[in-house]
Amino acid sequence: MADSIYGRYEEYLEPIMNQFMDRLKDYNQSIYRDTGFKVFEHLTGRIKSDESMREKCQRKGFEVTAHSALRELKDAIGIRIVVSFVDDIYKLTDYIRSLDCCKIVKEKDYIRHAKPNGYRSYHMIVEIQTEYEDIDGNVFGNYYMEIQLRTIAMDSWASLEHQLKYKKHINNQELIVEELRRCADELASCDVSMQTIRTLIQQG
Ligand code: 0O2
């Protein structure tokens, strides 16, 4: 088997991801204890596969090396947080910004500025200080992580739209793209209504 693109740093990626996810779960628990409501519904994490990291390096014009995979591209570690209400996304981004262990490197608000196809999510790239050596030789090394935050509606839309990417030949492509766009707008409007209803309920 060929060596992993991440080289000897591969073994650190999963523990780094899991430690960060545990921190988010603890935060969710503490909010639940205080208020009776969770900030997020579920949380998933993945290490980008060797094959898709190699493909992404090539597509973005980087050499296929561990350095490109861990430094030029910043989504070897990916965490997705799925919430019920849009306000919870911004509550979570505030929490992540407040953490001492990480620095926000990049943020993209595809909720206020949806992509032309209708894609909505909040993306953060964070640089996290760890107990593991990094590719620059730092003992308490720095690793990058992409965090995607979405509502349940945005998440189910993105999963459906993602299926298009893997279809080589598809009938009615134009109609599907148009329908997806329409659906994304309708779901966004429902997300706004749900948020308004919740706010009204909470105000009593
Ligand atoms: P995978 O397999 O999901 O990880 P850039 O900052 O533009 O240089 P990048 O990484 O293309 O680089 O940024 P962007 O736009 O923030 O997208 C990162 C990830 O968001 C993608 O990862 C997808 O997971 C998700 N995403 C972005 N746009 C769309 C979209 O239109 N539809 C869906 N379903 N998902 C999207 P990868 O690396 O493409 O793949």
PDB file of C-alpha atoms and ligand atoms in Angstrom:
ATOM      1  CA  MET A   1       0.000   0.000   0.000  1.00  0.00           C
ATOM      2  CA  ALA A   2       1.258   3.493  -0.879  1.00  0.00           C
ATOM      3  CA  ASP A   3       2.210   5.785   2.021  1.00  0.00           C
ATOM      4  CA  SER A   4      -0.457   8.152   3.254  1.00  0.00           C
ATOM      5  CA  ILE A   5      -0.272  11.694   1.895  1.00  0.00           C
ATOM      6  CA  TYR A   6      -0.281  12.847   5.540  1.00  0.00           C
ATOM      7  CA  GLY A   7       2.934  10.881   6.269  1.00  0.00           C
ATOM      8  CA  ARG A   8       3.648  10.222   9.947  1.00  0.00           C
ATOM      9  CA  TYR A   9       1.257  12.995  10.969  1.00  0.00           C
ATOM     10  CA  GLU A  10      -1.735  10.890   9.911  1.00  0.00           C
ATOM     11  CA  GLU A  11      -1.988   9.202  13.321  1.00  0.00           C
ATOM     12  CA  TYR A  12      -2.444  12.560  15.080  1.00  0.00           C
ATOM     13  CA  LEU A  13      -5.381  13.760  12.997  1.00  0.00           C
ATOM     14  CA  GLU A  14      -8.075  11.603  14.540  1.00  0.00           C
ATOM     15  CA  PRO A  15      -7.151  12.294  18.187  1.00  0.00           C
ATOM     16  CA  ILE A  16      -7.009  16.038  17.452  1.00  0.00           C
ATOM     17  CA  MET A  17     -10.458  15.870  15.847  1.00  0.00           C
ATOM     18  CA  ASN A  18     -11.906  13.795  18.696  1.00  0.00           C
ATOM     19  CA  GLN A  19     -10.549  16.108  21.400  1.00  0.00           C
ATOM     20  CA  PHE A  20     -12.133  19.107  19.708  1.00  0.00           C
ATOM     21  CA  MET A  21     -15.431  17.280  19.250  1.00  0.00           C
ATOM     22  CA  ASP A  22     -15.408  16.332  22.946  1.00  0.00           C
ATOM     23  CA  ARG A  23     -15.014  19.999  23.816  1.00  0.00           C
ATOM     24  CA  LEU A  24     -18.036  20.881  21.671  1.00  0.00           C
ATOM     25  CA  LYS A  25     -20.071  18.058  23.252  1.00  0.00           C
ATOM     26  CA  ASP A  26     -19.167  19.333  26.747  1.00  0.00           C
ATOM     27  CA  TYR A  27     -20.334  22.815  25.737  1.00  0.00           C
ATOM     28  CA  ASN A  28     -23.604  21.381  24.421  1.00  0.00           C
ATOM     29  CA  GLN A  29     -24.118  19.499  27.699  1.00  0.00           C
ATOM     30  CA  SER A  30     -23.436  22.568  29.815  1.00  0.00           C
ATOM     31  CA  ILE A  31     -25.945  24.664  27.843  1.00  0.00           C
ATOM     32  CA  TYR A  32     -28.469  21.832  28.155  1.00  0.00           C
ATOM     33  CA  ARG A  33     -27.953  21.702  31.929  1.00  0.00           C
ATOM     34  CA  ASP A  34     -28.449  25.465  32.200  1.00  0.00           C
ATOM     35  CA  THR A  35     -31.369  25.946  29.828  1.00  0.00           C
ATOM     36  CA  GLY A  36     -32.941  22.582  29.015  1.00  0.00           C
ATOM     37  CA  PHE A  37     -32.112  23.121  25.310  1.00  0.00           C
ATOM     38  CA  LYS A  38     -29.219  21.837  23.218  1.00  0.00           C
ATOM     39  CA  VAL A  39     -27.229  24.232  20.990  1.00  0.00           C
ATOM     40  CA  PHE A  40     -26.668  21.543  18.396  1.00  0.00           C
ATOM     41  CA  GLU A  41     -28.491  18.396  17.382  1.00  0.00           C
ATOM     42  CA  HIS A  42     -25.540  16.379  16.125  1.00  0.00           C
ATOM     43  CA  LEU A  43     -21.895  16.499  15.392  1.00  0.00           C
ATOM     44  CA  THR A  44     -19.838  14.496  12.909  1.00  0.00           C
ATOM     45  CA  GLY A  45     -16.181  14.462  12.049  1.00  0.00           C
ATOM     46  CA  ARG A  46     -14.054  12.988   9.310  1.00  0.00           C
ATOM     47  CA  ILE A  47     -10.454  12.853   8.203  1.00  0.00           C
ATOM     48  CA  LYS A  48     -10.329  13.597   4.487  1.00  0.00           C
ATOM     49  CA  SER A  49      -9.425  10.349   2.759  1.00  0.00           C
ATOM     50  CA  ASP A  50      -6.005   9.938   1.197  1.00  0.00           C
ATOM     51  CA  GLU A  51      -7.574   9.686  -2.254  1.00  0.00           C
ATOM     52  CA  SER A  52      -9.703  12.807  -1.987  1.00  0.00           C
ATOM     53  CA  MET A  53      -6.869  14.827  -0.435  1.00  0.00           C
ATOM     54  CA  ARG A  54      -4.575  13.831  -3.334  1.00  0.00           C
ATOM     55  CA  GLU A  55      -7.304  14.756  -5.815  1.00  0.00           C
ATOM     56  CA  LYS A  56      -7.896  18.122  -4.106  1.00  0.00           C
ATOM     57  CA  CYS A  57      -4.157  18.975  -4.076  1.00  0.00           C
ATOM     58  CA  GLN A  58      -4.022  18.348  -7.828  1.00  0.00           C
ATOM     59  CA  ARG A  59      -7.234  20.253  -8.507  1.00  0.00           C
ATOM     60  CA  LYS A  60      -6.005  23.279  -6.545  1.00  0.00           C
ATOM     61  CA  GLY A  61      -2.575  23.179  -8.243  1.00  0.00           C
ATOM     62  CA  PHE A  62      -0.509  22.105  -5.222  1.00  0.00           C
ATOM     63  CA  GLU A  63       2.155  19.415  -5.124  1.00  0.00           C
ATOM     64  CA  VAL A  64       0.814  16.147  -3.756  1.00  0.00           C
ATOM     65  CA  THR A  65       2.771  16.249  -0.478  1.00  0.00           C
ATOM     66  CA  ALA A  66       2.121  16.121   3.266  1.00  0.00           C
ATOM     67  CA  HIS A  67       3.013  19.805   3.406  1.00  0.00           C
ATOM     68  CA  SER A  68       0.285  20.703   0.890  1.00  0.00           C
ATOM     69  CA  ALA A  69      -2.225  18.436   2.662  1.00  0.00           C
ATOM     70  CA  LEU A  70      -1.538  19.905   6.112  1.00  0.00           C
ATOM     71  CA  ARG A  71      -0.610  23.486   5.323  1.00  0.00           C
ATOM     72  CA  GLU A  72      -1.868  24.662   1.903  1.00  0.00           C
ATOM     73  CA  LEU A  73      -5.188  22.859   2.224  1.00  0.00           C
ATOM     74  CA  LYS A  74      -6.814  23.269   5.581  1.00  0.00           C
ATOM     75  CA  ASP A  75      -9.565  20.673   5.658  1.00  0.00           C
ATOM     76  CA  ALA A  76      -7.734  17.411   6.402  1.00  0.00           C
ATOM     77  CA  ILE A  77      -9.773  17.464   9.613  1.00  0.00           C
ATOM     78  CA  GLY A  78     -13.434  18.328   9.069  1.00  0.00           C
ATOM     79  CA  ILE A  79     -16.151  18.786  11.663  1.00  0.00           C
ATOM     80  CA  ARG A  80     -19.816  19.333  10.844  1.00  0.00           C
ATOM     81  CA  ILE A  81     -22.217  20.729  13.433  1.00  0.00           C
ATOM     82  CA  VAL A  82     -25.935  20.436  12.704  1.00  0.00           C
ATOM     83  CA  VAL A  83     -28.354  22.650  14.622  1.00  0.00           C
ATOM     84  CA  SER A  84     -32.112  23.178  14.679  1.00  0.00           C
ATOM     85  CA  PHE A  85     -32.166  26.988  14.533  1.00  0.00           C
ATOM     86  CA  VAL A  86     -30.081  29.527  12.624  1.00  0.00           C
ATOM     87  CA  ASP A  87     -29.313  31.612  15.754  1.00  0.00           C
ATOM     88  CA  ASP A  88     -27.572  28.590  17.270  1.00  0.00           C
ATOM     89  CA  ILE A  89     -25.028  28.675  14.437  1.00  0.00           C
ATOM     90  CA  TYR A  90     -23.974  32.175  15.462  1.00  0.00           C
ATOM     91  CA  LYS A  91     -23.970  31.222  19.154  1.00  0.00           C
ATOM     92  CA  LEU A  92     -21.583  28.374  18.317  1.00  0.00           C
ATOM     93  CA  THR A  93     -19.302  30.524  16.153  1.00  0.00           C
ATOM     94  CA  ASP A  94     -19.043  32.971  19.092  1.00  0.00           C
ATOM     95  CA  TYR A  95     -18.136  30.072  21.386  1.00  0.00           C
ATOM     96  CA  ILE A  96     -15.477  28.751  18.974  1.00  0.00           C
ATOM     97  CA  ARG A  97     -14.006  32.269  18.610  1.00  0.00           C
ATOM     98  CA  SER A  98     -13.732  32.484  22.408  1.00  0.00           C
ATOM     99  CA  LEU A  99     -11.572  29.333  22.740  1.00  0.00           C
ATOM    100  CA  ASP A 100      -7.921  29.843  23.717  1.00  0.00           C
ATOM    101  CA  CYS A 101      -6.752  26.697  21.933  1.00  0.00           C
ATOM    102  CA  CYS A 102      -7.568  27.937  18.463  1.00  0.00           C
ATOM    103  CA  LYS A 103      -7.299  30.871  16.139  1.00  0.00           C
ATOM    104  CA  ILE A 104      -9.811  31.611  13.379  1.00  0.00           C
ATOM    105  CA  VAL A 105      -8.004  31.737  10.061  1.00  0.00           C
ATOM    106  CA  LYS A 106     -10.923  32.130   7.658  1.00  0.00           C
ATOM    107  CA  GLU A 107     -14.700  32.383   7.819  1.00  0.00           C
ATOM    108  CA  LYS A 108     -17.276  32.131   5.046  1.00  0.00           C
ATOM    109  CA  ASP A 109     -20.892  32.908   5.735  1.00  0.00           C
ATOM    110  CA  TYR A 110     -22.752  31.030   3.036  1.00  0.00           C
ATOM    111  CA  ILE A 111     -25.954  31.633   5.031  1.00  0.00           C
ATOM    112  CA  ARG A 112     -26.088  35.401   4.633  1.00  0.00           C
ATOM    113  CA  HIS A 113     -24.418  34.969   1.211  1.00  0.00           C
ATOM    114  CA  ALA A 114     -25.719  31.708  -0.245  1.00  0.00           C
ATOM    115  CA  LYS A 115     -23.811  30.165  -3.169  1.00  0.00           C
ATOM    116  CA  PRO A 116     -25.506  30.593  -6.579  1.00  0.00           C
ATOM    117  CA  ASN A 117     -26.640  26.938  -6.506  1.00  0.00           C
ATOM    118  CA  GLY A 118     -28.442  27.547  -3.162  1.00  0.00           C
ATOM    119  CA  TYR A 119     -25.787  26.032  -0.852  1.00  0.00           C
ATOM    120  CA  ARG A 120     -25.987  27.432   2.674  1.00  0.00           C
ATOM    121  CA  SER A 121     -23.679  26.754   5.645  1.00  0.00           C
ATOM    122  CA  TYR A 122     -21.259  28.661   7.840  1.00  0.00           C
ATOM    123  CA  HIS A 123     -17.616  27.632   7.299  1.00  0.00           C
ATOM    124  CA  MET A 124     -14.723  28.312   9.639  1.00  0.00           C
ATOM    125  CA  ILE A 125     -11.095  27.356   9.224  1.00  0.00           C
ATOM    126  CA  VAL A 126      -9.398  27.207  12.599  1.00  0.00           C
ATOM    127  CA  GLU A 127      -5.763  26.679  13.509  1.00  0.00           C
ATOM    128  CA  ILE A 128      -5.554  24.624  16.641  1.00  0.00           C
ATOM    129  CA  GLN A 129      -2.641  24.226  19.010  1.00  0.00           C
ATOM    130  CA  THR A 130      -2.128  20.603  20.014  1.00  0.00           C
ATOM    131  CA  GLU A 131       0.026  18.290  22.079  1.00  0.00           C
ATOM    132  CA  TYR A 132       1.310  16.654  18.870  1.00  0.00           C
ATOM    133  CA  GLU A 133       4.319  17.519  16.752  1.00  0.00           C
ATOM    134  CA  ASP A 134       3.512  19.223  13.455  1.00  0.00           C
ATOM    135  CA  ILE A 135       5.080  19.208  10.005  1.00  0.00           C
ATOM    136  CA  ASP A 136       7.139  22.331  10.815  1.00  0.00           C
ATOM    137  CA  GLY A 137       8.769  20.538  13.772  1.00  0.00           C
ATOM    138  CA  ASN A 138       6.866  22.386  16.523  1.00  0.00           C
ATOM    139  CA  VAL A 139       6.455  20.135  19.563  1.00  0.00           C
ATOM    140  CA  PHE A 140       3.090  21.627  20.475  1.00  0.00           C
ATOM    141  CA  GLY A 141       2.103  21.614  16.851  1.00  0.00           C
ATOM    142  CA  ASN A 142      -0.499  23.538  14.927  1.00  0.00           C
ATOM    143  CA  TYR A 143      -3.099  21.802  12.803  1.00  0.00           C
ATOM    144  CA  TYR A 144      -5.895  23.202  10.670  1.00  0.00           C
ATOM    145  CA  MET A 145      -9.496  22.126  10.812  1.00  0.00           C
ATOM    146  CA  GLU A 146     -12.585  23.039   8.805  1.00  0.00           C
ATOM    147  CA  ILE A 147     -15.802  23.463  10.768  1.00  0.00           C
ATOM    148  CA  GLN A 148     -19.100  23.531   8.885  1.00  0.00           C
ATOM    149  CA  LEU A 149     -22.213  24.687  10.730  1.00  0.00           C
ATOM    150  CA  ARG A 150     -25.673  24.121   9.268  1.00  0.00           C
ATOM    151  CA  THR A 151     -29.304  23.745  10.166  1.00  0.00           C
ATOM    152  CA  ILE A 152     -30.989  20.355   9.677  1.00  0.00           C
ATOM    153  CA  ALA A 153     -32.673  21.752   6.545  1.00  0.00           C
ATOM    154  CA  MET A 154     -29.381  23.006   5.061  1.00  0.00           C
ATOM    155  CA  ASP A 155     -27.769  19.664   5.858  1.00  0.00           C
ATOM    156  CA  SER A 156     -30.368  17.550   4.109  1.00  0.00           C
ATOM    157  CA  TRP A 157     -30.259  19.872   1.078  1.00  0.00           C
ATOM    158  CA  ALA A 158     -26.440  19.642   0.901  1.00  0.00           C
ATOM    159  CA  SER A 159     -26.540  15.828   1.100  1.00  0.00           C
ATOM    160  CA  LEU A 160     -29.005  15.658  -1.766  1.00  0.00           C
ATOM    161  CA  GLU A 161     -27.106  18.178  -3.892  1.00  0.00           C
ATOM    162  CA  HIS A 162     -23.826  16.337  -3.174  1.00  0.00           C
ATOM    163  CA  GLN A 163     -25.252  13.298  -5.003  1.00  0.00           C
ATOM    164  CA  LEU A 164     -25.161  15.306  -8.244  1.00  0.00           C
ATOM    165  CA  LYS A 165     -21.365  15.530  -7.991  1.00  0.00           C
ATOM    166  CA  TYR A 166     -20.967  11.774  -8.355  1.00  0.00           C
ATOM    167  CA  LYS A 167     -23.352  11.289 -11.274  1.00  0.00           C
ATOM    168  CA  LYS A 168     -21.482  11.243 -14.570  1.00  0.00           C
ATOM    169  CA  HIS A 169     -24.545  11.282 -16.828  1.00  0.00           C
ATOM    170  CA  ILE A 170     -27.811  12.577 -15.585  1.00  0.00           C
ATOM    171  CA  ASN A 171     -31.085  13.243 -17.361  1.00  0.00           C
ATOM    172  CA  ASN A 172     -32.903  16.514 -16.671  1.00  0.00           C
ATOM    173  CA  GLN A 173     -29.788  18.135 -15.200  1.00  0.00           C
ATOM    174  CA  GLU A 174     -31.099  21.669 -15.786  1.00  0.00           C
ATOM    175  CA  LEU A 175     -34.459  20.928 -14.183  1.00  0.00           C
ATOM    176  CA  ILE A 176     -32.788  19.298 -11.165  1.00  0.00           C
ATOM    177  CA  VAL A 177     -30.459  22.259 -10.652  1.00  0.00           C
ATOM    178  CA  GLU A 178     -33.388  24.672 -10.898  1.00  0.00           C
ATOM    179  CA  GLU A 179     -35.517  22.611  -8.482  1.00  0.00           C
ATOM    180  CA  LEU A 180     -32.643  22.356  -6.004  1.00  0.00           C
ATOM    181  CA  ARG A 181     -32.234  26.119  -6.119  1.00  0.00           C
ATOM    182  CA  ARG A 182     -35.973  26.611  -5.483  1.00  0.00           C
ATOM    183  CA  CYS A 183     -35.939  24.083  -2.658  1.00  0.00           C
ATOM    184  CA  ALA A 184     -32.929  25.781  -1.024  1.00  0.00           C
ATOM    185  CA  ASP A 185     -34.789  29.101  -0.985  1.00  0.00           C
ATOM    186  CA  GLU A 186     -37.936  27.510   0.466  1.00  0.00           C
ATOM    187  CA  LEU A 187     -35.944  25.734   3.177  1.00  0.00           C
ATOM    188  CA  ALA A 188     -34.165  28.999   4.022  1.00  0.00           C
ATOM    189  CA  SER A 189     -37.506  30.710   4.383  1.00  0.00           C
ATOM    190  CA  CYS A 190     -38.715  27.899   6.698  1.00  0.00           C
ATOM    191  CA  ASP A 191     -35.524  28.257   8.775  1.00  0.00           C
ATOM    192  CA  VAL A 192     -36.312  31.957   9.247  1.00  0.00           C
ATOM    193  CA  SER A 193     -39.913  31.169  10.277  1.00  0.00           C
ATOM    194  CA  MET A 194     -38.806  28.454  12.709  1.00  0.00           C
ATOM    195  CA  GLN A 195     -36.333  30.846  14.297  1.00  0.00           C
ATOM    196  CA  THR A 196     -39.034  33.524  14.648  1.00  0.00           C
ATOM    197  CA  ILE A 197     -41.469  31.068  16.249  1.00  0.00           C
ATOM    198  CA  ARG A 198     -38.836  29.888  18.708  1.00  0.00           C
ATOM    199  CA  THR A 199     -37.940  33.455  19.656  1.00  0.00           C
ATOM    200  CA  LEU A 200     -41.632  34.246  20.231  1.00  0.00           C
ATOM    201  CA  ILE A 201     -42.071  31.136  22.398  1.00  0.00           C
ATOM    202  CA  GLN A 202     -38.972  31.968  24.436  1.00  0.00           C
ATOM    203  CA  GLN A 203     -40.135  35.547  24.973  1.00  0.00           C
ATOM    204  CA  GLY A 204     -43.288  34.039  26.484  1.00  0.00           C
TER     205      GLY A 204
HETATM  206  P1  0O2 B   1     -15.752  17.162   0.974  1.00  0.00           P
HETATM  207  O1  0O2 B   1     -15.607  15.789   0.461  1.00  0.00           O
HETATM  208  O2  0O2 B   1     -17.168  17.498   1.374  1.00  0.00           O
HETATM  209  O3  0O2 B   1     -14.763  17.512   2.043  1.00  0.00           O
HETATM  210  P2  0O2 B   1     -11.592  27.603  -1.090  1.00  0.00           P
HETATM  211  O4  0O2 B   1     -11.663  28.202   0.294  1.00  0.00           O
HETATM  212  O5  0O2 B   1     -12.695  28.054  -1.993  1.00  0.00           O
HETATM  213  O6  0O2 B   1     -10.234  27.676  -1.689  1.00  0.00           O
HETATM  214  P3  0O2 B   1     -12.860  25.037  -0.654  1.00  0.00           P
HETATM  215  O7  0O2 B   1     -12.315  23.994   0.272  1.00  0.00           O
HETATM  216  O8  0O2 B   1     -13.359  24.544  -1.978  1.00  0.00           O
HETATM  217  O9  0O2 B   1     -11.714  26.057  -0.855  1.00  0.00           O
HETATM  218  O10 0O2 B   1     -13.971  25.868   0.118  1.00  0.00           O
HETATM  219  P4  0O2 B   1     -15.518  25.858   0.365  1.00  0.00           P
HETATM  220  O11 0O2 B   1     -16.277  26.508  -0.728  1.00  0.00           O
HETATM  221  O12 0O2 B   1     -15.602  26.520   1.702  1.00  0.00           O
HETATM  222  O13 0O2 B   1     -16.001  24.336   0.401  1.00  0.00           O
HETATM  223  C1  0O2 B   1     -15.550  23.453   1.368  1.00  0.00           C
HETATM  224  C2  0O2 B   1     -16.536  22.326   1.601  1.00  0.00           C
HETATM  225  O14 0O2 B   1     -17.869  22.837   1.756  1.00  0.00           O
HETATM  226  C3  0O2 B   1     -16.644  21.302   0.487  1.00  0.00           C
HETATM  227  O15 0O2 B   1     -15.639  20.348   0.681  1.00  0.00           O
HETATM  228  C4  0O2 B   1     -18.048  20.718   0.753  1.00  0.00           C
HETATM  229  O16 0O2 B   1     -18.029  19.833   1.854  1.00  0.00           O
HETATM  230  C5  0O2 B   1     -18.824  21.940   1.181  1.00  0.00           C
HETATM  231  N1  0O2 B   1     -19.432  22.620   0.029  1.00  0.00           N
HETATM  232  C6  0O2 B   1     -19.047  23.792  -0.534  1.00  0.00           C
HETATM  233  N2  0O2 B   1     -19.847  24.126  -1.540  1.00  0.00           N
HETATM  234  C7  0O2 B   1     -20.787  23.146  -1.653  1.00  0.00           C
HETATM  235  C8  0O2 B   1     -21.910  22.942  -2.518  1.00  0.00           C
HETATM  236  O17 0O2 B   1     -22.205  23.733  -3.424  1.00  0.00           O
HETATM  237  N3  0O2 B   1     -22.648  21.815  -2.316  1.00  0.00           N
HETATM  238  C9  0O2 B   1     -22.359  20.918  -1.325  1.00  0.00           C
HETATM  239  N4  0O2 B   1     -23.148  19.845  -1.205  1.00  0.00           N
HETATM  240  N5  0O2 B   1     -21.291  21.080  -0.499  1.00  0.00           N
HETATM  241  C10 0O2 B   1     -20.524  22.177  -0.649  1.00  0.00           C
HETATM  242  P5  0O2 B   1     -14.976  19.509  -0.519  1.00  0.00           P
HETATM  243  O18 0O2 B   1     -13.514  19.547  -0.347  1.00  0.00           O
HETATM  244  O19 0O2 B   1     -15.529  19.960  -1.833  1.00  0.00           O
HETATM  245  O20 0O2 B   1     -15.435  18.044  -0.306  1.00  0.00           O
END
